[in-house]
mmCIF file of C-alpha atoms and ligand atoms in Angstrom:
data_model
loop_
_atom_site.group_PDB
_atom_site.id
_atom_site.type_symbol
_atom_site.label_atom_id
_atom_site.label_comp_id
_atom_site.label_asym_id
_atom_site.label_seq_id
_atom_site.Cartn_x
_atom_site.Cartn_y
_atom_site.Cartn_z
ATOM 1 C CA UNK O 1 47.114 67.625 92.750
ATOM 2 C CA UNK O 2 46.384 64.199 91.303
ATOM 3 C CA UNK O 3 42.770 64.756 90.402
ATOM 4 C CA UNK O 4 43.814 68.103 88.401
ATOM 5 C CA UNK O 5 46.935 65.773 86.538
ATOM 6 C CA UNK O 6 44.437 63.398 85.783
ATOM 7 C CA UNK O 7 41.957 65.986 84.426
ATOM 8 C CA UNK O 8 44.930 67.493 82.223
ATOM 9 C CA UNK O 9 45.737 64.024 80.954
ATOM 10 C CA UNK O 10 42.179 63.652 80.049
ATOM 11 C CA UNK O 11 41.559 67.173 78.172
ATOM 12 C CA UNK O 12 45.193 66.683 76.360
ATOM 13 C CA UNK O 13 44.138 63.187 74.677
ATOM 14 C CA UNK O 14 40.212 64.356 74.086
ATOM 15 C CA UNK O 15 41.386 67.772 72.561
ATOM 16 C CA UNK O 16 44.509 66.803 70.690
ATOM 17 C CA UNK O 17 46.409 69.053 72.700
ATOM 18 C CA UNK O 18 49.859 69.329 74.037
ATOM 19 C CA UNK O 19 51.695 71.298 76.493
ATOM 20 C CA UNK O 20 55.499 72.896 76.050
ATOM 21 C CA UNK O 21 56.616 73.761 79.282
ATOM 22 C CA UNK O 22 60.375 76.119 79.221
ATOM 23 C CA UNK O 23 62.426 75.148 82.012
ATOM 24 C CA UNK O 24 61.922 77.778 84.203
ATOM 25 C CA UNK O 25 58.201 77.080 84.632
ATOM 26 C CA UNK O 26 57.728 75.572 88.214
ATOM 27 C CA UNK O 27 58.692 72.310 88.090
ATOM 28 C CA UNK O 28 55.565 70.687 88.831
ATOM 29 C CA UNK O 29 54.541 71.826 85.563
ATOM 30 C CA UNK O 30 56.449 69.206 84.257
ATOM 31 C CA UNK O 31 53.850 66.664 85.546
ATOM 32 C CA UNK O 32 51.680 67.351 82.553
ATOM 33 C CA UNK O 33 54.119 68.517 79.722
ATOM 34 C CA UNK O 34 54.669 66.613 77.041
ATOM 35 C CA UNK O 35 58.316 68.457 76.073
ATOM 36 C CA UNK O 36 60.292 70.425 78.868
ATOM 37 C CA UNK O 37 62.866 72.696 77.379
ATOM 38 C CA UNK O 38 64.756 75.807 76.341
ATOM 39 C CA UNK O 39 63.343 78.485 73.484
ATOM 40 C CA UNK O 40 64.628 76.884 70.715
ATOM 41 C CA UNK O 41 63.764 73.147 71.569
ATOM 42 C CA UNK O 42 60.369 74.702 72.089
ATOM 43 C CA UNK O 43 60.455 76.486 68.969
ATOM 44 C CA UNK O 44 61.282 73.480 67.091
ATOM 45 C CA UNK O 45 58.385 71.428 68.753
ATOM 46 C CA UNK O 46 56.106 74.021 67.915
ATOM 47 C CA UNK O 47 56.756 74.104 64.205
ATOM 48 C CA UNK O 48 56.305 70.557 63.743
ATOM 49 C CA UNK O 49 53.553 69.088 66.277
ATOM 50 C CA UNK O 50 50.477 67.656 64.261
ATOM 51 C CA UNK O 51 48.487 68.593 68.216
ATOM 52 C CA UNK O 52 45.549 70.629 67.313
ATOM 53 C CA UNK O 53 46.129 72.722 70.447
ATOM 54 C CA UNK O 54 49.493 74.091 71.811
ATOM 55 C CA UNK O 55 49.229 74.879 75.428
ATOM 56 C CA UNK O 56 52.105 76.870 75.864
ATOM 57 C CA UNK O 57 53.855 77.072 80.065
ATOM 58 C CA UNK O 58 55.998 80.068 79.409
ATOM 59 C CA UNK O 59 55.737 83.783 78.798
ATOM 60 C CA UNK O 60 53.884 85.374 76.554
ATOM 61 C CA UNK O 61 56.588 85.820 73.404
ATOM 62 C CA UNK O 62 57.024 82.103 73.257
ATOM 63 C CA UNK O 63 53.298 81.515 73.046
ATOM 64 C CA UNK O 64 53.569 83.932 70.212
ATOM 65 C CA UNK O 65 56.042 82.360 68.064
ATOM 66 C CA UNK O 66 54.606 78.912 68.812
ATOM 67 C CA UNK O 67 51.180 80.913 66.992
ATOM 68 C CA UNK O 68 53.661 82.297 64.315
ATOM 69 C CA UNK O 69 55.001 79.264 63.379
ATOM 70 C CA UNK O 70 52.068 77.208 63.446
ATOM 71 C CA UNK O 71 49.122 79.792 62.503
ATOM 72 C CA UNK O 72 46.718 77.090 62.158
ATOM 73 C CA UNK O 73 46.457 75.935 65.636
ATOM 74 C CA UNK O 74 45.186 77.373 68.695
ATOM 75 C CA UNK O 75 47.783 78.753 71.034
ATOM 76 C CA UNK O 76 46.943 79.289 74.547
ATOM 77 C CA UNK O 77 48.985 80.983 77.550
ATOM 78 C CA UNK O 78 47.635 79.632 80.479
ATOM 79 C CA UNK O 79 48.807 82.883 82.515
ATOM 80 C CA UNK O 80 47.795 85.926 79.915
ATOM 81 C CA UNK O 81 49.688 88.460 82.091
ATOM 82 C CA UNK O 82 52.980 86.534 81.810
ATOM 83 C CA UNK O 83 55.304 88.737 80.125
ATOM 84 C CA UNK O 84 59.251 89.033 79.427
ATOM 85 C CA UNK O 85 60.398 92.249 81.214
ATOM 86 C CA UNK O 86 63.164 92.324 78.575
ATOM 87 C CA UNK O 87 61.059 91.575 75.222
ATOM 88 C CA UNK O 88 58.961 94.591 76.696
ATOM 89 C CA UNK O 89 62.563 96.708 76.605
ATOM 90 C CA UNK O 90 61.836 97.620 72.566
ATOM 91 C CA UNK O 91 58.634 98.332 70.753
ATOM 92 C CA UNK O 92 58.331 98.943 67.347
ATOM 93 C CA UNK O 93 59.171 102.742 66.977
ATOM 94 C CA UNK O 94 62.230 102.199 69.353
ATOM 95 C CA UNK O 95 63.639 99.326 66.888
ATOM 96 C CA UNK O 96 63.234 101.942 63.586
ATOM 97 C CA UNK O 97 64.988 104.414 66.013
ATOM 98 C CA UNK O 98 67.521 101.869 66.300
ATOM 99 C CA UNK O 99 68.056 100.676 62.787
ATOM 100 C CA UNK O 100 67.855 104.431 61.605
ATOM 101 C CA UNK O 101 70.887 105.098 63.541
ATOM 102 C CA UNK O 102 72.627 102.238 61.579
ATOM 103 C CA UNK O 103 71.465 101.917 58.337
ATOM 104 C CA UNK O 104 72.484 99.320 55.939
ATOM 105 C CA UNK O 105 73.475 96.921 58.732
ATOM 106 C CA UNK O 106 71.801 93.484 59.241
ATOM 107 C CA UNK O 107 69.774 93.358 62.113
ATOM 108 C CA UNK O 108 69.456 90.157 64.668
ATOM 109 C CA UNK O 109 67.001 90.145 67.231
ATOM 110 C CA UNK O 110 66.807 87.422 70.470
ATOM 111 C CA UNK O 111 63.893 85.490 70.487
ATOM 112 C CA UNK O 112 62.642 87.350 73.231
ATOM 113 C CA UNK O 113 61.137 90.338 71.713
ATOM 114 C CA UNK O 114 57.505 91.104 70.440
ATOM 115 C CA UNK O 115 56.089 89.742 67.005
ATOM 116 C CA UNK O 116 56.555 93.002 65.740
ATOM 117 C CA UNK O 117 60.219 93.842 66.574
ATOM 118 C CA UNK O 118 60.657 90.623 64.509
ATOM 119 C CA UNK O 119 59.023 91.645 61.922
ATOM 120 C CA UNK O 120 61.288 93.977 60.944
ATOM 121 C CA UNK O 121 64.473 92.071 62.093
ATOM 122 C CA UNK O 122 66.859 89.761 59.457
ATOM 123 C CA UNK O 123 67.338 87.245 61.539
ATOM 124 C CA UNK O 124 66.381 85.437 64.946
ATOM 125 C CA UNK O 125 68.399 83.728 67.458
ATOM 126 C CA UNK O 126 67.893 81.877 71.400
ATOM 127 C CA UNK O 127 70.722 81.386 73.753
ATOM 128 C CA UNK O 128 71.643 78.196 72.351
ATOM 129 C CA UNK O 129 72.335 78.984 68.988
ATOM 130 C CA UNK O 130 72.935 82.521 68.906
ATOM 131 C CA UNK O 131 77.049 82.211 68.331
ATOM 132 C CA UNK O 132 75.859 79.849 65.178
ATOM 133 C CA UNK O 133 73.252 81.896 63.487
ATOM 134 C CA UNK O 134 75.249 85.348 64.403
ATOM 135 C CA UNK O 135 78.239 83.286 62.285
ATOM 136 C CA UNK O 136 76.098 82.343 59.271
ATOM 137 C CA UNK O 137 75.514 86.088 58.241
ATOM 138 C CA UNK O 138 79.291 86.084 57.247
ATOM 139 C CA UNK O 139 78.867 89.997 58.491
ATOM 140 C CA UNK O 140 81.728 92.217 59.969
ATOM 141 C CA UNK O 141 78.952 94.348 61.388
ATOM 142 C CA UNK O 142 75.428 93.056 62.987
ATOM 143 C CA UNK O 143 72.914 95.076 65.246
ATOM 144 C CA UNK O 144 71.253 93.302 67.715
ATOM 145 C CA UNK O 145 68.277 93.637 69.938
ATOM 146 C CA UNK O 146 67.205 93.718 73.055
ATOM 147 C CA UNK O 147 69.757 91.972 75.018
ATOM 148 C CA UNK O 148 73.050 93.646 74.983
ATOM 149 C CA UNK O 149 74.469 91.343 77.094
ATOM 150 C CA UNK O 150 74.135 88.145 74.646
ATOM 151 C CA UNK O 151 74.836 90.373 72.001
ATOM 152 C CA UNK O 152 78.504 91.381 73.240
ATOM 153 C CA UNK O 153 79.292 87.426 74.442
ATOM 154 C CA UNK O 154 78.198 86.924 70.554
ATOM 155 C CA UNK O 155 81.093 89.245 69.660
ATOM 156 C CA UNK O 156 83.247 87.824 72.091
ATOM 157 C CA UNK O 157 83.142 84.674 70.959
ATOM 158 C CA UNK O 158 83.401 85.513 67.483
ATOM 159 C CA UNK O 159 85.889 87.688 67.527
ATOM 160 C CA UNK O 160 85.844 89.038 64.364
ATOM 161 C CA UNK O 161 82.383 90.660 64.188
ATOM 162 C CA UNK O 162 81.460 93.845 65.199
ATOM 163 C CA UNK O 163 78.184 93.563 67.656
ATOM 164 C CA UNK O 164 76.204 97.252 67.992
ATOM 165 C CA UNK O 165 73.528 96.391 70.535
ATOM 166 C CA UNK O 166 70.877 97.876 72.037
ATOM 167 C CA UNK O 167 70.303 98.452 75.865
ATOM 168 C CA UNK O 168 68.155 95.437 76.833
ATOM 169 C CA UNK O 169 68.808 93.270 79.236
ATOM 170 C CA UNK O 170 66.968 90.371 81.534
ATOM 171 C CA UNK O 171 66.405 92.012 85.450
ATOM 172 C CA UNK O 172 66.428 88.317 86.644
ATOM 173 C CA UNK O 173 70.021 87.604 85.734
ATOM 174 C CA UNK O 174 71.441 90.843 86.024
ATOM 175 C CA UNK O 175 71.052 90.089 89.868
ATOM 176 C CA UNK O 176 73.640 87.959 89.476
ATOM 177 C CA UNK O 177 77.044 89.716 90.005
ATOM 178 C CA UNK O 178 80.737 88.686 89.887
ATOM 179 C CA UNK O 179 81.057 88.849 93.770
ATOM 180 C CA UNK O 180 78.006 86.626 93.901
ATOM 181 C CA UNK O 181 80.305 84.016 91.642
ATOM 182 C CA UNK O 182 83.702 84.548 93.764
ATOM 183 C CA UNK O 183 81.693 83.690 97.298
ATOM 184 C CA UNK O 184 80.450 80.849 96.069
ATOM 185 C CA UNK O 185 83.706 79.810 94.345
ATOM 186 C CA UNK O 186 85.175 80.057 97.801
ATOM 187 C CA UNK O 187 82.650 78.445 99.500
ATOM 188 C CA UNK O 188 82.533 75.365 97.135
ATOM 189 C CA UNK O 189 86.112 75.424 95.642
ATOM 190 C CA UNK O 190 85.601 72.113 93.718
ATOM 191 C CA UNK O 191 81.918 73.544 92.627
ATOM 192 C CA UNK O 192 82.080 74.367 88.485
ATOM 193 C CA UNK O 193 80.414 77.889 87.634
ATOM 194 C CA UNK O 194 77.741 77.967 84.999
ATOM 195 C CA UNK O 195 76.046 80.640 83.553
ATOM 196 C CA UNK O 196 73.654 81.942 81.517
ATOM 197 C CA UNK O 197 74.632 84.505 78.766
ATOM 198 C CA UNK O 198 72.074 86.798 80.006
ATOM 199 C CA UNK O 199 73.855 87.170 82.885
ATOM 200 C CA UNK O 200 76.257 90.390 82.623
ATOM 201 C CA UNK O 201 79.717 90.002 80.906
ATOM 202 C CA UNK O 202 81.300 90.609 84.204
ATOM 203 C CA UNK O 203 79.783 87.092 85.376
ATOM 204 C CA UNK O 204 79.981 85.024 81.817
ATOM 205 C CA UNK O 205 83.775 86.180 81.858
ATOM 206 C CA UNK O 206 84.539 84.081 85.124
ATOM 207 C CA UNK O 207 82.039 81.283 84.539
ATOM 208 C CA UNK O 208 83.600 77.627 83.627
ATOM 209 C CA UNK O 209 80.674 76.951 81.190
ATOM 210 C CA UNK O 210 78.236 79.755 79.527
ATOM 211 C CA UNK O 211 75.469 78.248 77.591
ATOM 212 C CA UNK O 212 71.455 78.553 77.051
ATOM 213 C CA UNK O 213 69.232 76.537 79.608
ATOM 214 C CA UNK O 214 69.859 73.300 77.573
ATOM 215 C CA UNK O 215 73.159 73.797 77.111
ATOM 216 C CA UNK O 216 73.910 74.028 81.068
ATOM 217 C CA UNK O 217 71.936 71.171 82.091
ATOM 218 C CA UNK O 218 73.527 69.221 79.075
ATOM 219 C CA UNK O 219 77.074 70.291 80.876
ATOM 220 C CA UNK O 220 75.890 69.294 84.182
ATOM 221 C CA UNK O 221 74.783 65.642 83.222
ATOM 222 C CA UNK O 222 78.003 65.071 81.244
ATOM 223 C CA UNK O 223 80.841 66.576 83.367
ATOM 224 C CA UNK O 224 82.606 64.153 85.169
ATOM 225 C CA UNK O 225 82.673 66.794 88.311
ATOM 226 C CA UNK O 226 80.393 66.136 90.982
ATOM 227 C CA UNK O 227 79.327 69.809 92.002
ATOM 228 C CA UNK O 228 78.097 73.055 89.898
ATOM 229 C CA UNK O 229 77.297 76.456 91.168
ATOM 230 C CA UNK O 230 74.391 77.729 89.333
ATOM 231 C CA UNK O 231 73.994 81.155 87.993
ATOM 232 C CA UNK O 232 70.610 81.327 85.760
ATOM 233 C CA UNK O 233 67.027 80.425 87.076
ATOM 234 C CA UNK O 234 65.877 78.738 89.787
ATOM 235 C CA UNK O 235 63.402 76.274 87.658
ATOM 236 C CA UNK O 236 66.630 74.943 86.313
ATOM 237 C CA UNK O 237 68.269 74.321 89.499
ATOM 238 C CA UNK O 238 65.348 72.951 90.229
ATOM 239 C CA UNK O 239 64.851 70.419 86.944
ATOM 240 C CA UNK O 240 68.963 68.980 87.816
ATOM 241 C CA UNK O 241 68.195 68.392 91.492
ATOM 242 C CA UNK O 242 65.410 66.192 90.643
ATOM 243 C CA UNK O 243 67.293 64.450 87.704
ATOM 244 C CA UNK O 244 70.417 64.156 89.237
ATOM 245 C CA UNK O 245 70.339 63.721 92.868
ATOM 246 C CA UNK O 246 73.760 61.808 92.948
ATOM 247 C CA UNK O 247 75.449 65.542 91.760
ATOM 248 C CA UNK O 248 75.316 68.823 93.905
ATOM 249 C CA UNK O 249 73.513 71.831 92.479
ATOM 250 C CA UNK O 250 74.137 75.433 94.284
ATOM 251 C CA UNK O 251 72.648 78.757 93.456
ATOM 252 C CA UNK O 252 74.655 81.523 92.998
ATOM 253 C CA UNK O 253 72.431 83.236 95.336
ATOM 254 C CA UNK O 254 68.705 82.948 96.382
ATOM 255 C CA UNK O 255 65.806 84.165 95.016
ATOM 256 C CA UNK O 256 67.380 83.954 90.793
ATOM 257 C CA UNK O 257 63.652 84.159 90.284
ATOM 258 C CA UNK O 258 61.367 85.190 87.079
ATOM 259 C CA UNK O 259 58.409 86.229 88.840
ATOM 260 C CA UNK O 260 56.877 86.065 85.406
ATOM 261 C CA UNK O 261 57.870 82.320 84.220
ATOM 262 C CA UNK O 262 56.001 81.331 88.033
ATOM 263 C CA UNK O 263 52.703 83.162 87.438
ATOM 264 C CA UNK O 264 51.851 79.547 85.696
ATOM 265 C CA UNK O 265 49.816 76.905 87.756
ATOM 266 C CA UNK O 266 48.553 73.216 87.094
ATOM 267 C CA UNK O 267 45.028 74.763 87.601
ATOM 268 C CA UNK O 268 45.555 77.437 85.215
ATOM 269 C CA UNK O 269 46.916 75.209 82.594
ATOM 270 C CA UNK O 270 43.579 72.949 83.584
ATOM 271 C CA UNK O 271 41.785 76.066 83.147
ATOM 272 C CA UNK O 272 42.811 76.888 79.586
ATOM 273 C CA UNK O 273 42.823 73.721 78.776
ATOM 274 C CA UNK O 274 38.943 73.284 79.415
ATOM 275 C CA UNK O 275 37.729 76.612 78.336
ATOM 276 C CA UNK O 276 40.021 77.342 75.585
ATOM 277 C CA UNK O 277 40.672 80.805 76.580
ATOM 278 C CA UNK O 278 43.869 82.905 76.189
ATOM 279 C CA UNK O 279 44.254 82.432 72.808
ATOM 280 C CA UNK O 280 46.890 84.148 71.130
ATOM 281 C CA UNK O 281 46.323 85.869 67.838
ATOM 282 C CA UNK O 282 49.308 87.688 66.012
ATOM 283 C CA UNK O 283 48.140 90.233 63.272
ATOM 284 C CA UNK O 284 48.768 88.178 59.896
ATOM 285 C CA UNK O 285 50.952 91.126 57.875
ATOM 286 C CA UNK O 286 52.637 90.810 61.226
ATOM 287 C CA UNK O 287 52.776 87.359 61.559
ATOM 288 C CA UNK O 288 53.881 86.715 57.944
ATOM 289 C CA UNK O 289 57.232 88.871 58.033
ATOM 290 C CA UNK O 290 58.042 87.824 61.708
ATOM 291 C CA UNK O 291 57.790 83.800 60.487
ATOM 292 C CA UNK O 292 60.754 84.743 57.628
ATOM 293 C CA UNK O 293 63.326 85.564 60.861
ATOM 294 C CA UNK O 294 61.876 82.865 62.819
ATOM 295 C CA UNK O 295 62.274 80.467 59.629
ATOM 296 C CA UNK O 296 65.954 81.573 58.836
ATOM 297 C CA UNK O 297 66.832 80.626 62.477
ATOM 298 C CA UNK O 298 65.095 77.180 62.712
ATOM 299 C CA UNK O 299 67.145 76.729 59.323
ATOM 300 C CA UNK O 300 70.500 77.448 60.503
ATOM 301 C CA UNK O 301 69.523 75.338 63.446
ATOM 302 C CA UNK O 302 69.006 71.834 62.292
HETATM 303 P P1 13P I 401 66.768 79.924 76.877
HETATM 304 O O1 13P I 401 65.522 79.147 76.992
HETATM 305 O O2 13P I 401 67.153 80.094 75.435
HETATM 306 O O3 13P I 401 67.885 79.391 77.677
HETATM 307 O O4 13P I 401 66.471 81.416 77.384
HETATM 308 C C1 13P I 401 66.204 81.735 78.653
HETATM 309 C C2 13P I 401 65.174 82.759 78.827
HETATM 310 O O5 13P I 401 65.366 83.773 79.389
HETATM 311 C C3 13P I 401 63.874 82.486 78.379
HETATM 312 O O6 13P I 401 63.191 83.628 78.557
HETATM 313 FE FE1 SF4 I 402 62.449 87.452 80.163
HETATM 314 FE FE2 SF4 I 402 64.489 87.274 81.875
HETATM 315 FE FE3 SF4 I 402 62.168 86.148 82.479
HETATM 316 FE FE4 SF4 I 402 63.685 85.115 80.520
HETATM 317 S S1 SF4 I 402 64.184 85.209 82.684
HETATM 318 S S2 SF4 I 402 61.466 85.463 80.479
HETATM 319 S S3 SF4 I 402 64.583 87.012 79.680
HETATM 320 S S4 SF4 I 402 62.560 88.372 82.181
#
């Protein structure tokens, strides 16, 4: 393991490259990243590095919108088969389906969805800022795509803005289900619940905290309480045992796994690194309509 570290090290300074890892990589990807985070601190890193090469330790939509945003660098997956099962929930025709069914009504789509989809969305959002950007429209009525499950804990925390969404959802935290939450609870009565807005309403509803990957591991290292149950990813568990071992993490259950965000490996991101393959092109018509709702988001976001 330490010869391949040191051979990423090397490449990285030699090639001006740098290497985004999301938090649900496995966590000895964090060895060799250079910033570990959710999709919108990733986002933002990838609009402004000066790197000539973005190595990107996620799935493939986030390599994409690193290439969006910065078009004039090379963007490399290291795993090319790494996919989001729920940005693969809407193509293009079943988004014009969708907005054909409600015309004249802004449309927001979640991060996770293809270059296309956003290129013929209004507005993007992640899990962190979602509530924020949703807000900013001033809207009473919003579609949204693909997750319908962040899309209605948008309208429930707004209140006052009618959320049409479409049928997505993520089949890693939909595992997760509200007797999962009430064993644990009863196991570890002292335990805080925290949850990812993925999760289905039925779980966010009796969670303590409900917040994007940053967001809960923010909670976690500033609550005074001593013990969290966990219901999102494993990689995040992970991440808190590591940086704080004096607190108790538990997982809502085993297994909250996205087989997808573990296809990555040190010796694939070696790999890419050396031969400079799995580069990701987006189409530039594409590309230069999908940057305006990636823009408008990273706006609202500062
Ligand atoms: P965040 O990184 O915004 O928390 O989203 C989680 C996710 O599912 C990434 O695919
Ligand atoms: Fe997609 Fe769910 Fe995996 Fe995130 S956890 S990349 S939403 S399938």
């Amino acid at each position: 393991m330490y010869d391949i570290v040191e051979n990423i090290n090397r490449l990285k300074r030699e090639k001006k490259a740098v290497i985004l890892a999301h938090c649900y990589q496995p966590v000895e990807i964090d060895l060799v990243a250079d910033y570990v985070g959710d999709s919108l601190y990733l986002s933002q890193v990838a609009s402004k590095t000066d790197a000539e090469i973005i190595v990107f330790a996620g799935v493939y939509f986030m390599a994409q919108t690193a290439k969006i945003l910065s078009p004039n660098k090379k963007v490399l997956l290291p795993q090319i088969e790494a996919g989001c099962r729920m940005a693969d929930m809407i193509n293009y025709r079943q988004l014009m389906e969708f907005k054909a069914k409600n015309p004249d009504t802004p449309i927001v789509c979640y991060v996770n969805s293809t270059a296309e989809v956003k290129s013929e969305c209004d507005l993007c959002v992640t899990s962190s800022n979602a509530v924020q950007v949703v807000k900013s429209i001033g809207a009473k009525k919003i579609l949204f795509v693909p997750d319908t499950y962040l899309g209605k804990w948008v309208e429930k925390q707004l209140g006052n803005v009618e959320i049409i969404t479409y049928p997505g959802f993520c089949p890693t935290h939909l595992q997760i289900r509200p007797d999962d939450i009430n064993q644990a609870k009863a196991q570890y009565p002292d335990a805080l619940v925290l949850a990812h807005p993925e999760c289905h309403m039925s779980v966010s509803e009796i969670a303590d905290y409900v917040g994007s990957t940053t967001g809960i591991m923010k909670f976690a290292k500033e609550s005074k309480n001593k013990s969290f149950i966990i219901a999102t990813e494993q990689g995040v568990i992970d991440r808190l045992k590591r940086d704080y071992p004096e607190k108790e993490f538990i997982p809502v259950k085993n297994d909250i796994i996205c087989p997808n965000m573990k296809m990555t490996s040190l010796e694939d991101i070696l790999n890419v690194l050396e031969n400079e393959t799995n580069e990701i092109f987006v189409d530039e018509e594409i590309a230069k309509k999908a940057v305006k709702c990636i823009n408008a988001m990273l706006e609202v976001s500062v």
